[in-house]
Coordinates of C-alpha atoms in Angstrom, one line a residue:
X14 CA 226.0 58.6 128.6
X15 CA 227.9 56.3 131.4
X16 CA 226.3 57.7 134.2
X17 CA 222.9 57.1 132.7
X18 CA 223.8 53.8 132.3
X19 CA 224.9 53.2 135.5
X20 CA 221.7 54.7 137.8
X21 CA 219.3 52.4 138.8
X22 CA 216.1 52.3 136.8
X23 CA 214.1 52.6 139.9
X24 CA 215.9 55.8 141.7
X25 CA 214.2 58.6 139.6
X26 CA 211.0 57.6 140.0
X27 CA 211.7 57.1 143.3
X28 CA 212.7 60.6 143.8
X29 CA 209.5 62.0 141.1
X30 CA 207.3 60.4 144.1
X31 CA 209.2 61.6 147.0
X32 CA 208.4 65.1 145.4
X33 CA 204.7 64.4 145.0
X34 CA 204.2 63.6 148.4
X35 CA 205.8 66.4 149.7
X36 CA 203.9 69.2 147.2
X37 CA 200.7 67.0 148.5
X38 CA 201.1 67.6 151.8
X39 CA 202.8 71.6 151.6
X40 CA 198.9 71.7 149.2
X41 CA 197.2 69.9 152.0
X42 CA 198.5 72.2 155.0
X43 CA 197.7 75.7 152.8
X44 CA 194.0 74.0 151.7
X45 CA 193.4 73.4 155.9
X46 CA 195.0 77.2 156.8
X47 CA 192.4 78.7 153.8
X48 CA 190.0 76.6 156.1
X49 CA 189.9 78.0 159.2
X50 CA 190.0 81.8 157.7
X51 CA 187.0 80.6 155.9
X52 CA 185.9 79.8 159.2
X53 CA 186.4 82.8 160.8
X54 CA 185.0 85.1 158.1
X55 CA 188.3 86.4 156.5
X56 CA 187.9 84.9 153.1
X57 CA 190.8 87.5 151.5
X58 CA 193.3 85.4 153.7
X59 CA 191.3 82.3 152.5
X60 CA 191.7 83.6 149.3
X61 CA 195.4 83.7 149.3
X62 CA 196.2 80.5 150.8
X63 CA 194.5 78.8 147.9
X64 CA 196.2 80.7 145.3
X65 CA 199.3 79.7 146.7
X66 CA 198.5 76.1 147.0
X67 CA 197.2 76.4 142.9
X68 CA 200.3 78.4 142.0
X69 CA 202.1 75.2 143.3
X70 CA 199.1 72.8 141.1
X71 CA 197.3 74.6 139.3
X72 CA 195.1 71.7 138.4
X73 CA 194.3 70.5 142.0
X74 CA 190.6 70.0 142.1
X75 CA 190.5 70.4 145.8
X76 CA 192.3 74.0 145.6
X77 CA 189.9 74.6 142.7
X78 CA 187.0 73.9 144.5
X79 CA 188.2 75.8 147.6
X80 CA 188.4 78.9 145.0
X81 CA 185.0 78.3 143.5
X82 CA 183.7 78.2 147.3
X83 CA 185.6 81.1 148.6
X84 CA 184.3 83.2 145.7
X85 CA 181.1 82.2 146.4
X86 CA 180.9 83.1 150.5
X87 CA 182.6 86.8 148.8
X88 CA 179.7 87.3 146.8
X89 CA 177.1 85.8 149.7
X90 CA 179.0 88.3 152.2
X91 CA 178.8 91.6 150.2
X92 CA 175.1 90.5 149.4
X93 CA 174.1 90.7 152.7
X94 CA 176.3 94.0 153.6
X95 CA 174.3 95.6 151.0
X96 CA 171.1 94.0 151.8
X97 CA 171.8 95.5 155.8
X98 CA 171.9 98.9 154.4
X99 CA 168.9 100.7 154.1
X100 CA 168.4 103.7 152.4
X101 CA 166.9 106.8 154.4
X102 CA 166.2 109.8 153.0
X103 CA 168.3 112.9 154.2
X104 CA 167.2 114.2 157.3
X105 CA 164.5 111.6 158.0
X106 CA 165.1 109.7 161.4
X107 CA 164.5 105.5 161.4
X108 CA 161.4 104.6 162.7
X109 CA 161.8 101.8 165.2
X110 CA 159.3 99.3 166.8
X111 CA 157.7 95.9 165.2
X112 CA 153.9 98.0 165.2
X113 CA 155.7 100.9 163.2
X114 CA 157.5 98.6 161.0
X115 CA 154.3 96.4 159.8
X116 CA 152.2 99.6 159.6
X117 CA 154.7 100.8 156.5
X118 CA 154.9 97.2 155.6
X119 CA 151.3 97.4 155.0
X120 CA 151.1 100.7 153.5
X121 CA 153.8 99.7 150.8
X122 CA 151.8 96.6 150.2
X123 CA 148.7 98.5 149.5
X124 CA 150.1 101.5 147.8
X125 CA 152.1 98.9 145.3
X126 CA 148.2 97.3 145.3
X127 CA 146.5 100.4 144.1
X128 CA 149.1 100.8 141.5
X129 CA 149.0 97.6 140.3
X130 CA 144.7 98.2 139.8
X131 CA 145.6 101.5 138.6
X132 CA 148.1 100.2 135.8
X133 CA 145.7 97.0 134.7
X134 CA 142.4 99.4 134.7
X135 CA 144.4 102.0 132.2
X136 CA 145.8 98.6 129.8
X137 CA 142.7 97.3 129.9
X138 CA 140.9 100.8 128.8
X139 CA 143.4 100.8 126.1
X140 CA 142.4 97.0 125.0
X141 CA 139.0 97.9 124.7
X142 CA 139.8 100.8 123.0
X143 CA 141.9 99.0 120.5
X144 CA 139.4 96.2 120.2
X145 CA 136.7 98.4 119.7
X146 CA 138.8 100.1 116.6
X147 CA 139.8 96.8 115.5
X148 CA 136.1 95.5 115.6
X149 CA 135.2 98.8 113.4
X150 CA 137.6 98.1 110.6
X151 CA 136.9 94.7 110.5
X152 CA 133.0 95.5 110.3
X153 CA 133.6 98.0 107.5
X154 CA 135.9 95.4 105.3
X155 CA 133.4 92.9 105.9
X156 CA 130.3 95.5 104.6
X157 CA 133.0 95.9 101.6
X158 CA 134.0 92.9 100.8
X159 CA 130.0 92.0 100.8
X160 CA 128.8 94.4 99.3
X161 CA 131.5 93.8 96.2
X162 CA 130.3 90.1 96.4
X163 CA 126.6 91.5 96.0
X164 CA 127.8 93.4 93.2
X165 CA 129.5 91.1 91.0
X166 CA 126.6 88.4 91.7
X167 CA 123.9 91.0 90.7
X168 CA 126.1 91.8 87.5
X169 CA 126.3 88.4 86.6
X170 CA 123.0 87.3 87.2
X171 CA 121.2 90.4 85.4
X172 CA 123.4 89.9 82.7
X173 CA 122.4 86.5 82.4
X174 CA 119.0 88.0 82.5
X175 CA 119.5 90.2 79.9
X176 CA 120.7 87.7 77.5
X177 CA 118.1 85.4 78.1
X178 CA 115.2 87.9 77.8
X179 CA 117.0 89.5 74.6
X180 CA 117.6 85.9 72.8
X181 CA 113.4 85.1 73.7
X182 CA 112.5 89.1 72.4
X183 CA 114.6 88.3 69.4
X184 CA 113.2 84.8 68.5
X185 CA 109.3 86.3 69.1
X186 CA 110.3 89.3 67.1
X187 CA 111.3 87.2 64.5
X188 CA 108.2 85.0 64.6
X189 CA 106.0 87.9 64.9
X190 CA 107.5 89.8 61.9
X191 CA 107.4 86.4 59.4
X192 CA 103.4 85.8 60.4
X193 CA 103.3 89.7 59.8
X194 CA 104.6 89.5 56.5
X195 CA 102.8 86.5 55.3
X196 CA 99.6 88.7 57.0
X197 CA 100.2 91.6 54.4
X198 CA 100.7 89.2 51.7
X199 CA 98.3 87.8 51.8
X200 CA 96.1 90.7 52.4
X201 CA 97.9 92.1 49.5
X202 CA 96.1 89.0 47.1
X203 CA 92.9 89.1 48.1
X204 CA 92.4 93.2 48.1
X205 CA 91.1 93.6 44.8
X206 CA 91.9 97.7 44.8
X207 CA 94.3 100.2 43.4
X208 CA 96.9 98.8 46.0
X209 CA 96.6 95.5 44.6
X210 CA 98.0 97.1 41.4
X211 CA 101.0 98.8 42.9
X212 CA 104.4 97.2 41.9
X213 CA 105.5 94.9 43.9
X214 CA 108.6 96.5 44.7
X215 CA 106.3 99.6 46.5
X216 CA 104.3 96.9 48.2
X217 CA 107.6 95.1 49.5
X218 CA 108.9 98.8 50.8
X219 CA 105.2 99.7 52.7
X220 CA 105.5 95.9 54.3
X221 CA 109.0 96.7 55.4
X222 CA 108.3 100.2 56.6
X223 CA 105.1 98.5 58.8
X224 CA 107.2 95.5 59.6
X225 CA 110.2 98.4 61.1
X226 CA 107.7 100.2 62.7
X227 CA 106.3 97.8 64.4
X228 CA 109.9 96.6 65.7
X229 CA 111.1 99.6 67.0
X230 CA 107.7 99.7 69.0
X231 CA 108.6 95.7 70.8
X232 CA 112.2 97.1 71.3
X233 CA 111.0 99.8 73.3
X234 CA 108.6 97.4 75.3
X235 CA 111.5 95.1 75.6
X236 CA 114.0 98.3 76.9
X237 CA 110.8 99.0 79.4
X238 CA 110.6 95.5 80.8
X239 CA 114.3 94.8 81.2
X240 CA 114.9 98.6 82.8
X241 CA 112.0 97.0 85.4
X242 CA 113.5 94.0 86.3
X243 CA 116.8 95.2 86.7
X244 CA 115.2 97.6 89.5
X245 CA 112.9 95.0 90.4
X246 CA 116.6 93.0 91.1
X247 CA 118.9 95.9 92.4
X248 CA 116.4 96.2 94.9
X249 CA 116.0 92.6 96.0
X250 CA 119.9 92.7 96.3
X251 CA 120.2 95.3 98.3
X252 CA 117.5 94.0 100.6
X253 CA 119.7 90.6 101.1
X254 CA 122.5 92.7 101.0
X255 CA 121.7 95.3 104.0
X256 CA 120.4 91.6 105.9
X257 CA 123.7 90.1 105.6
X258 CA 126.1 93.4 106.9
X259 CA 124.1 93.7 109.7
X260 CA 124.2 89.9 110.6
X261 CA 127.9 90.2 110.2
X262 CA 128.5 93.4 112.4
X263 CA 126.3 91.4 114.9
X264 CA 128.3 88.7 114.6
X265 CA 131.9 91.1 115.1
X266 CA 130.3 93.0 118.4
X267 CA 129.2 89.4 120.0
X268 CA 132.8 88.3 119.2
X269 CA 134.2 92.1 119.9
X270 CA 132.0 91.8 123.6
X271 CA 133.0 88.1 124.3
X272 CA 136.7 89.0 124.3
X273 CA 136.8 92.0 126.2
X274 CA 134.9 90.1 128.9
X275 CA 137.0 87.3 129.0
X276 CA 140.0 90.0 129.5
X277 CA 138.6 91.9 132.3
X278 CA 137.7 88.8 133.5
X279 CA 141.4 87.5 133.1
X280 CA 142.6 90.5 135.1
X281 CA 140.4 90.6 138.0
X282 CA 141.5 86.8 138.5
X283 CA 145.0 88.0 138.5
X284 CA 144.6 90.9 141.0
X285 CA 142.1 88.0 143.3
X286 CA 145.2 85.3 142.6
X287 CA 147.6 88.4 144.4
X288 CA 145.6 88.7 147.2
X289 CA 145.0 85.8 148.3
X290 CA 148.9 84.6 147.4
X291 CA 149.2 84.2 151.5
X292 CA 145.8 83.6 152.6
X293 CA 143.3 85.8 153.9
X294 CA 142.0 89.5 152.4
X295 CA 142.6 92.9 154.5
X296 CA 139.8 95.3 154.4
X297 CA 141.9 97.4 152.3
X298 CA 142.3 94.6 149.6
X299 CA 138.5 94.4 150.2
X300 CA 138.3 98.0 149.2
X301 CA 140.2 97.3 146.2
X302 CA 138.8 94.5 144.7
X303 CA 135.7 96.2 145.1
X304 CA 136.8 99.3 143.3
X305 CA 138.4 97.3 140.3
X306 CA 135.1 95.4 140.0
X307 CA 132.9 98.2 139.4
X308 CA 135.5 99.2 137.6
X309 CA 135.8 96.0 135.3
X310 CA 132.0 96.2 135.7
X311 CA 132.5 92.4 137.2
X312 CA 128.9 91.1 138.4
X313 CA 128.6 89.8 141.7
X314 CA 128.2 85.6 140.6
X315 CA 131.3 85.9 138.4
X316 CA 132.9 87.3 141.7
X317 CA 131.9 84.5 143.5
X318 CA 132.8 82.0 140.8
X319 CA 136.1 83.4 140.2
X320 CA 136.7 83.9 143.9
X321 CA 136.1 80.1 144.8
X322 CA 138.7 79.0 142.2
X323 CA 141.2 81.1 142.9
X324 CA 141.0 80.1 147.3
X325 CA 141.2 76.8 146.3
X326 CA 144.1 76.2 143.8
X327 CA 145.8 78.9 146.2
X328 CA 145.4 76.7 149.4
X329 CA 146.3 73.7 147.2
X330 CA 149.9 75.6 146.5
X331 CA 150.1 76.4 149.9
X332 CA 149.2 73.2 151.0
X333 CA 152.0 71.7 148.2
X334 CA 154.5 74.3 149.3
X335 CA 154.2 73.5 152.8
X336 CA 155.0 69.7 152.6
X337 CA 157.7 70.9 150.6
X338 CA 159.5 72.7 153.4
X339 CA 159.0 69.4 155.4
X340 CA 156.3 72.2 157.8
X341 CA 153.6 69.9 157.5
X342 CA 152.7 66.7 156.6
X343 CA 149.1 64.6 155.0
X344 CA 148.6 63.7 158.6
X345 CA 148.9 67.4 160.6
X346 CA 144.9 67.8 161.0
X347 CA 145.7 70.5 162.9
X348 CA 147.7 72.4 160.5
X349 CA 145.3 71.6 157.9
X350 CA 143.1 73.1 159.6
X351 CA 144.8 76.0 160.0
X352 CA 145.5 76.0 156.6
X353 CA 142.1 76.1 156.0
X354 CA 140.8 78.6 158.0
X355 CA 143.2 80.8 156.5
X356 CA 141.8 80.5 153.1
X357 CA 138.4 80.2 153.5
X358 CA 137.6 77.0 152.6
X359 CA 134.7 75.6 154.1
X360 CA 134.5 71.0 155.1
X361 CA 132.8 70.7 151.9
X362 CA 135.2 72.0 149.9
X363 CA 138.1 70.7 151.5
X364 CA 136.9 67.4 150.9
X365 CA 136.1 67.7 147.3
X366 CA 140.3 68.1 146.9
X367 CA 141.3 66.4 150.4
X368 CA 141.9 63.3 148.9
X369 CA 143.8 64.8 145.5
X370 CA 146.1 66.6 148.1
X371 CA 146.8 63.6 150.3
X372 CA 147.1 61.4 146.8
X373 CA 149.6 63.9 145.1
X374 CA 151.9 64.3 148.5
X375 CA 151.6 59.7 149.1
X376 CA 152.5 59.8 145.3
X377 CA 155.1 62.4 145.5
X378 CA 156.8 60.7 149.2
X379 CA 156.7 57.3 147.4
X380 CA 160.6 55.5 146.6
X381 CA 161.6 59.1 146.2
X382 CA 163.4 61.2 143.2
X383 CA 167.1 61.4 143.2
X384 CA 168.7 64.1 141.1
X385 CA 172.5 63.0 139.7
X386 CA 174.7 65.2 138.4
X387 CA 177.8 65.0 136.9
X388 CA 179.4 65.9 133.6
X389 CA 181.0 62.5 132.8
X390 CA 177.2 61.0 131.4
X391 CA 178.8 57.3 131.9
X392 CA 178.6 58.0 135.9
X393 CA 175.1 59.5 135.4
X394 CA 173.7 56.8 133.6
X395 CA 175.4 54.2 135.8
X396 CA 174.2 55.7 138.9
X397 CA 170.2 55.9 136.9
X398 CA 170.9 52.5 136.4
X399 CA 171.5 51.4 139.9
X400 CA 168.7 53.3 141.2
X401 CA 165.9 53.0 138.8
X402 CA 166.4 49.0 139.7
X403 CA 165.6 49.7 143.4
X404 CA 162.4 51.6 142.5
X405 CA 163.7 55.1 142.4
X406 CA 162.6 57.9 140.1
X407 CA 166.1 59.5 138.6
X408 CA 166.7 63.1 137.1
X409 CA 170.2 63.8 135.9
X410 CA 172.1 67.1 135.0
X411 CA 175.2 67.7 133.0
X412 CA 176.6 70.9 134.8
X413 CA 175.0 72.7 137.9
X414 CA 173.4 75.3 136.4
X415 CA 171.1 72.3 134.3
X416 CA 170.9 71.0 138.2
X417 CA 169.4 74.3 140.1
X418 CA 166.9 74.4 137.2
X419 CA 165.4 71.4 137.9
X420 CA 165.9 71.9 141.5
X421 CA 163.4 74.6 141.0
X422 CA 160.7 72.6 139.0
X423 CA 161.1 69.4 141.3
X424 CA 161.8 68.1 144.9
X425 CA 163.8 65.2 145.1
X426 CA 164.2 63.0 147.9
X427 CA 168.3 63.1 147.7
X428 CA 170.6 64.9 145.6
X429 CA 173.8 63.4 144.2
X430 CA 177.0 65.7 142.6
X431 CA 180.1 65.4 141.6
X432 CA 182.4 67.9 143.6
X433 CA 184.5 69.0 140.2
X434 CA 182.7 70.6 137.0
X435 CA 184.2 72.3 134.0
X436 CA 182.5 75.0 134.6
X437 CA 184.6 78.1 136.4
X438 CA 183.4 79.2 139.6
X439 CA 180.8 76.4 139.8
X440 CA 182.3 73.3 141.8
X441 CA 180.3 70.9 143.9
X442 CA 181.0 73.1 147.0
X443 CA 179.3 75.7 145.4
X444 CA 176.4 74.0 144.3
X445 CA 175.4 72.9 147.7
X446 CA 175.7 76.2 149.2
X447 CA 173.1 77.5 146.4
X448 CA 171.5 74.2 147.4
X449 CA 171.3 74.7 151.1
X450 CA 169.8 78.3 150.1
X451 CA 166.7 76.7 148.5
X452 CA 163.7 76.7 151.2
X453 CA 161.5 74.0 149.4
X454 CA 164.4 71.6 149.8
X455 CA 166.1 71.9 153.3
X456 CA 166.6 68.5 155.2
X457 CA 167.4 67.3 151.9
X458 CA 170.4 64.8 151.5
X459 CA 173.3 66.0 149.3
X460 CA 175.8 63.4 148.7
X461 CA 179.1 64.4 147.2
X462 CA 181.1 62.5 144.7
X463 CA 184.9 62.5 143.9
X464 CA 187.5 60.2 142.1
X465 CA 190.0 61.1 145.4
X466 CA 189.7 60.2 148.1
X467 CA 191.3 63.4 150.8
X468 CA 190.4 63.4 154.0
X469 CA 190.5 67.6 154.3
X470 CA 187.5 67.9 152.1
X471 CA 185.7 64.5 153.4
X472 CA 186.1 66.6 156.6
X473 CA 185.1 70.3 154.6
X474 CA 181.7 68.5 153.2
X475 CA 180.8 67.2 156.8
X476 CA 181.1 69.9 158.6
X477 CA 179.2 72.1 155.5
X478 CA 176.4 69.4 156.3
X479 CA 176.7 67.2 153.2
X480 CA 175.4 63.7 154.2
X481 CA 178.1 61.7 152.6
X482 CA 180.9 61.2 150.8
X483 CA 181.4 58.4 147.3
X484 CA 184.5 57.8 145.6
X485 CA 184.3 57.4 142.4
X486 CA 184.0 54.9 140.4
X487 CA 181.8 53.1 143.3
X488 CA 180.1 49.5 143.0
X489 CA 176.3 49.3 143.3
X490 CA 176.4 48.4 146.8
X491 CA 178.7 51.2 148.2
X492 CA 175.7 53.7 146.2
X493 CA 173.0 51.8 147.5
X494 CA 174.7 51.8 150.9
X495 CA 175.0 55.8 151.0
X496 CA 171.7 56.5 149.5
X497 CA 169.9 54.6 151.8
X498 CA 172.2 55.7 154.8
X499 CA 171.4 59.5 153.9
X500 CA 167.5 58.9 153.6
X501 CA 167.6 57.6 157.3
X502 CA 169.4 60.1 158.5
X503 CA 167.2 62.8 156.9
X504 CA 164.7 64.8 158.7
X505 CA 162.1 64.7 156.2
X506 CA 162.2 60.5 156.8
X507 CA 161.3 59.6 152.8
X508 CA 160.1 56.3 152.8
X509 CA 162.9 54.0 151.6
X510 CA 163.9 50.0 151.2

């Protein structure tokens, strides 16, 4: 308890820094060693020299980054060993020579051709056959359920019919038989014979007898007359009926036709969107697209029109694609041109969509997009902030897989990271190595962010061809400063303040 007393309150710290300098720079000298194996190709070495220096820290963003990177140039490396193995069947000697080589090239390309027509003529054999079931069930259910509706209308309407005529028979009956029986009564009074002297309970029974004999003859009449109409009906029904089921089965094969032609049309566009992917159609493609149209039975203007569409959206991506590789640019007439001849497209054309081209790539150059990522969203939004206000367009990712997704789906003038994620095997060195492997974005600035400042990886980033180098947190100026630093330096020259 004396001797704590005694020490100096400033000595153990003292000594707690002393020791942090000195496992910095032991860190420091096995993160430059793992460098130059890197270097040299031996990333097992690498490897080992950064597990030493995390055994030592095992939080040391730098060495963790090192890892994430040398993990990443391991995978690359045994990528490409496999990819520079290619398999030969036993006994078969390598053919050598660029003319040999394209010949199979171009062999492969139409075998995998004639398969692909091969495959989409047999699925679309078995659409039409399933459409053509389909189209028969639903013409039978319709008949049904038509026919039942014709039934149970007819029912209700004849007995409705019925009714009627038996409540009008009745009422006439009845008025028939009373003017009957007054008749006979008073035929009965003024027939001065031997009837007139019957009783009058014999004269009631003859009337009755006459008056039921003459009913049973109007209910037969009235049985005849109804048995007519109802035929009279059953076959007006089935007149509208047999109308009505074939209008509807017209209706189902019109519909029935009108989709099978939209899918053969739908896959003769795909197989015309393959070939002319790159430009240009071989005689062989000829051939095939040829074959699949008699086989789709496509007519010859639907070729045409389907033809035309697809050169042009296709020289439109290639034209898009191009100025995305930084290969050409709104004012390369002469590449234009090439472009053009390559797809077909005739002056006229070209300038029906010239100026949406040259619009979409002005638009596109513009301020530029910048892409942030980071997974502390304060910095994110910060750095939106700062950028948005000098007439930039900002995207911004939490973690780098979120970031190579966009990458894919955009083309930003400058990219901005963080060089630490949470994320295993995913630092900021790794990202920009999947970044540099991206063809639609190379020229691209990539700046690299960190809350330390160390002058191996400032070094590390340069020489990997990062543009710069931010510690965090930064003021607007020292962003502004970089950003517009990289953009000059850039190949693709963005236009920027």
């Amino acid at each position: 308890m004396e001797s704590k007393k005694t020490t100096p309150p400033s000595a153990a710290p003292a000594g707690g820094e002393s020791a942090r300098h000195d496992q910095k720079q032991v860190i420091s000298e096995l993160l430059k060693t793992a460098d130059r194996f890197i270097k040299s190709g031996d990333f097992v070495r690498a490897l080992e020299e950064t597990q030493k220096a995390l055994s030592i820290d095992p939080r040391n963003m730098y060495a963790l980054a090192y890892e994430d990177r040398i993990r990443f140039l391991q995978e690359e490396a045994r990528k490409k060993e496999r990819d520079m193995q290619p398999e030969t069947p036993p006994g078969e000697k390598k053919t050598t020579g660029a003319p040999v080589a394209e010949r199979e090239v171009q062999r492969i390309r139409e075998e995998e051709l004639r398969q692909q027509a091969e495959e989409e003529a047999k699925r679309l054999q078995e659409e039409l056959r399933r459409l053509g079931e389909e189209a028969r069930r639903v013409s039978q259910e319709a008949q049904r359920r038509v026919e039942e509706e014709a039934r149970r209308g007819a029912e209700a309407e004849l007995k409705a019919k019925v009714e009627e005529a038996r409540r009008k028979i009745e009422i006439e009956f009845k008025q028939k038989g009373e003017e009957e029986r007054r008749r006979l009564e008073e035929e009965g009074r003024l027939r001065p014979t031997a009837e007139a002297k019957q009783k009058p309970e014999e004269a009631q029974k003859q009337l009755e007898e006459k008056i039921q004999e003459e009913a049973e003859v109007a209910k037969r009449q009235f049985q005849e007359e109804v048995e007519k109409r109802v035929e009279d009906e059953r076959r007006k029904l089935e007149e509208v009926l047999q109308r009505k089921s074939e209008d509807e089965r017209k209706i189902l094969e019109e519909r029935v036709q009108e989709k099978v032609k939209k899918e053969k049309l739908a896959a003769y566009r795909q197989l015309l969107e393959r070939v002319w992917l790159k430009g240009g159609v071989s005689r062989e493609e000829a051939l095939l697209l040829k074959t699949m149209r008699n086989s789709l039975q496509i007519a010859p203007e639907e070729h045409k029109e389907l033809e035309l569409e697809v050169k042009l959206s296709s020289y439109i991506a290639a034209v898009r694609d191009a100025w995305k590789q930084g290969s050409i640019m709104p004012e390369d007439a002469e590449l234009l041109d090439n472009l053009r001849r390559l797809y077909s497209i005739d002056a006229e054309q070209h300038l029906k969509i010239e100026s949406k081209i040259r619009r979409e790539i002005r638009e596109q150059r513009g301020k530029g997009l910048v892409l942030v990522v980071d997974d502390e969203v304060s910095i994110t939004k910060f750095a939106e902030l700062i950028l948005a206000k000098e007439g930039f367009s900002v995207i911004t990712a939490e973690s780098v897989e979120d970031a190579l997704d966009l990458l894919k789906q955009n083309f930003p003038a400058l990219v901005l990271s963080d060089i630490n994620f949470p994320q295993p095997g995913m630092g900021g060195f790794s990202f920009f190595e999947k970044f540099k492997k991206m063809e639609h974005l190379k020229g691209v600035p990539f700046i690299l962010m960190s809350a330390i400042n160390e002058e191996l990886i400032v070094q590390t980033g340069k020489r990997l061809g990062i543009s710069d180098y931010i510690i965090k947190p930064f003021t607007r100026e020292a962003l502004i400063a970089s950003v517009e630093r990289s953009l000059k330096n850039s190949p693709l020259s963005v236009a920027h303040v």
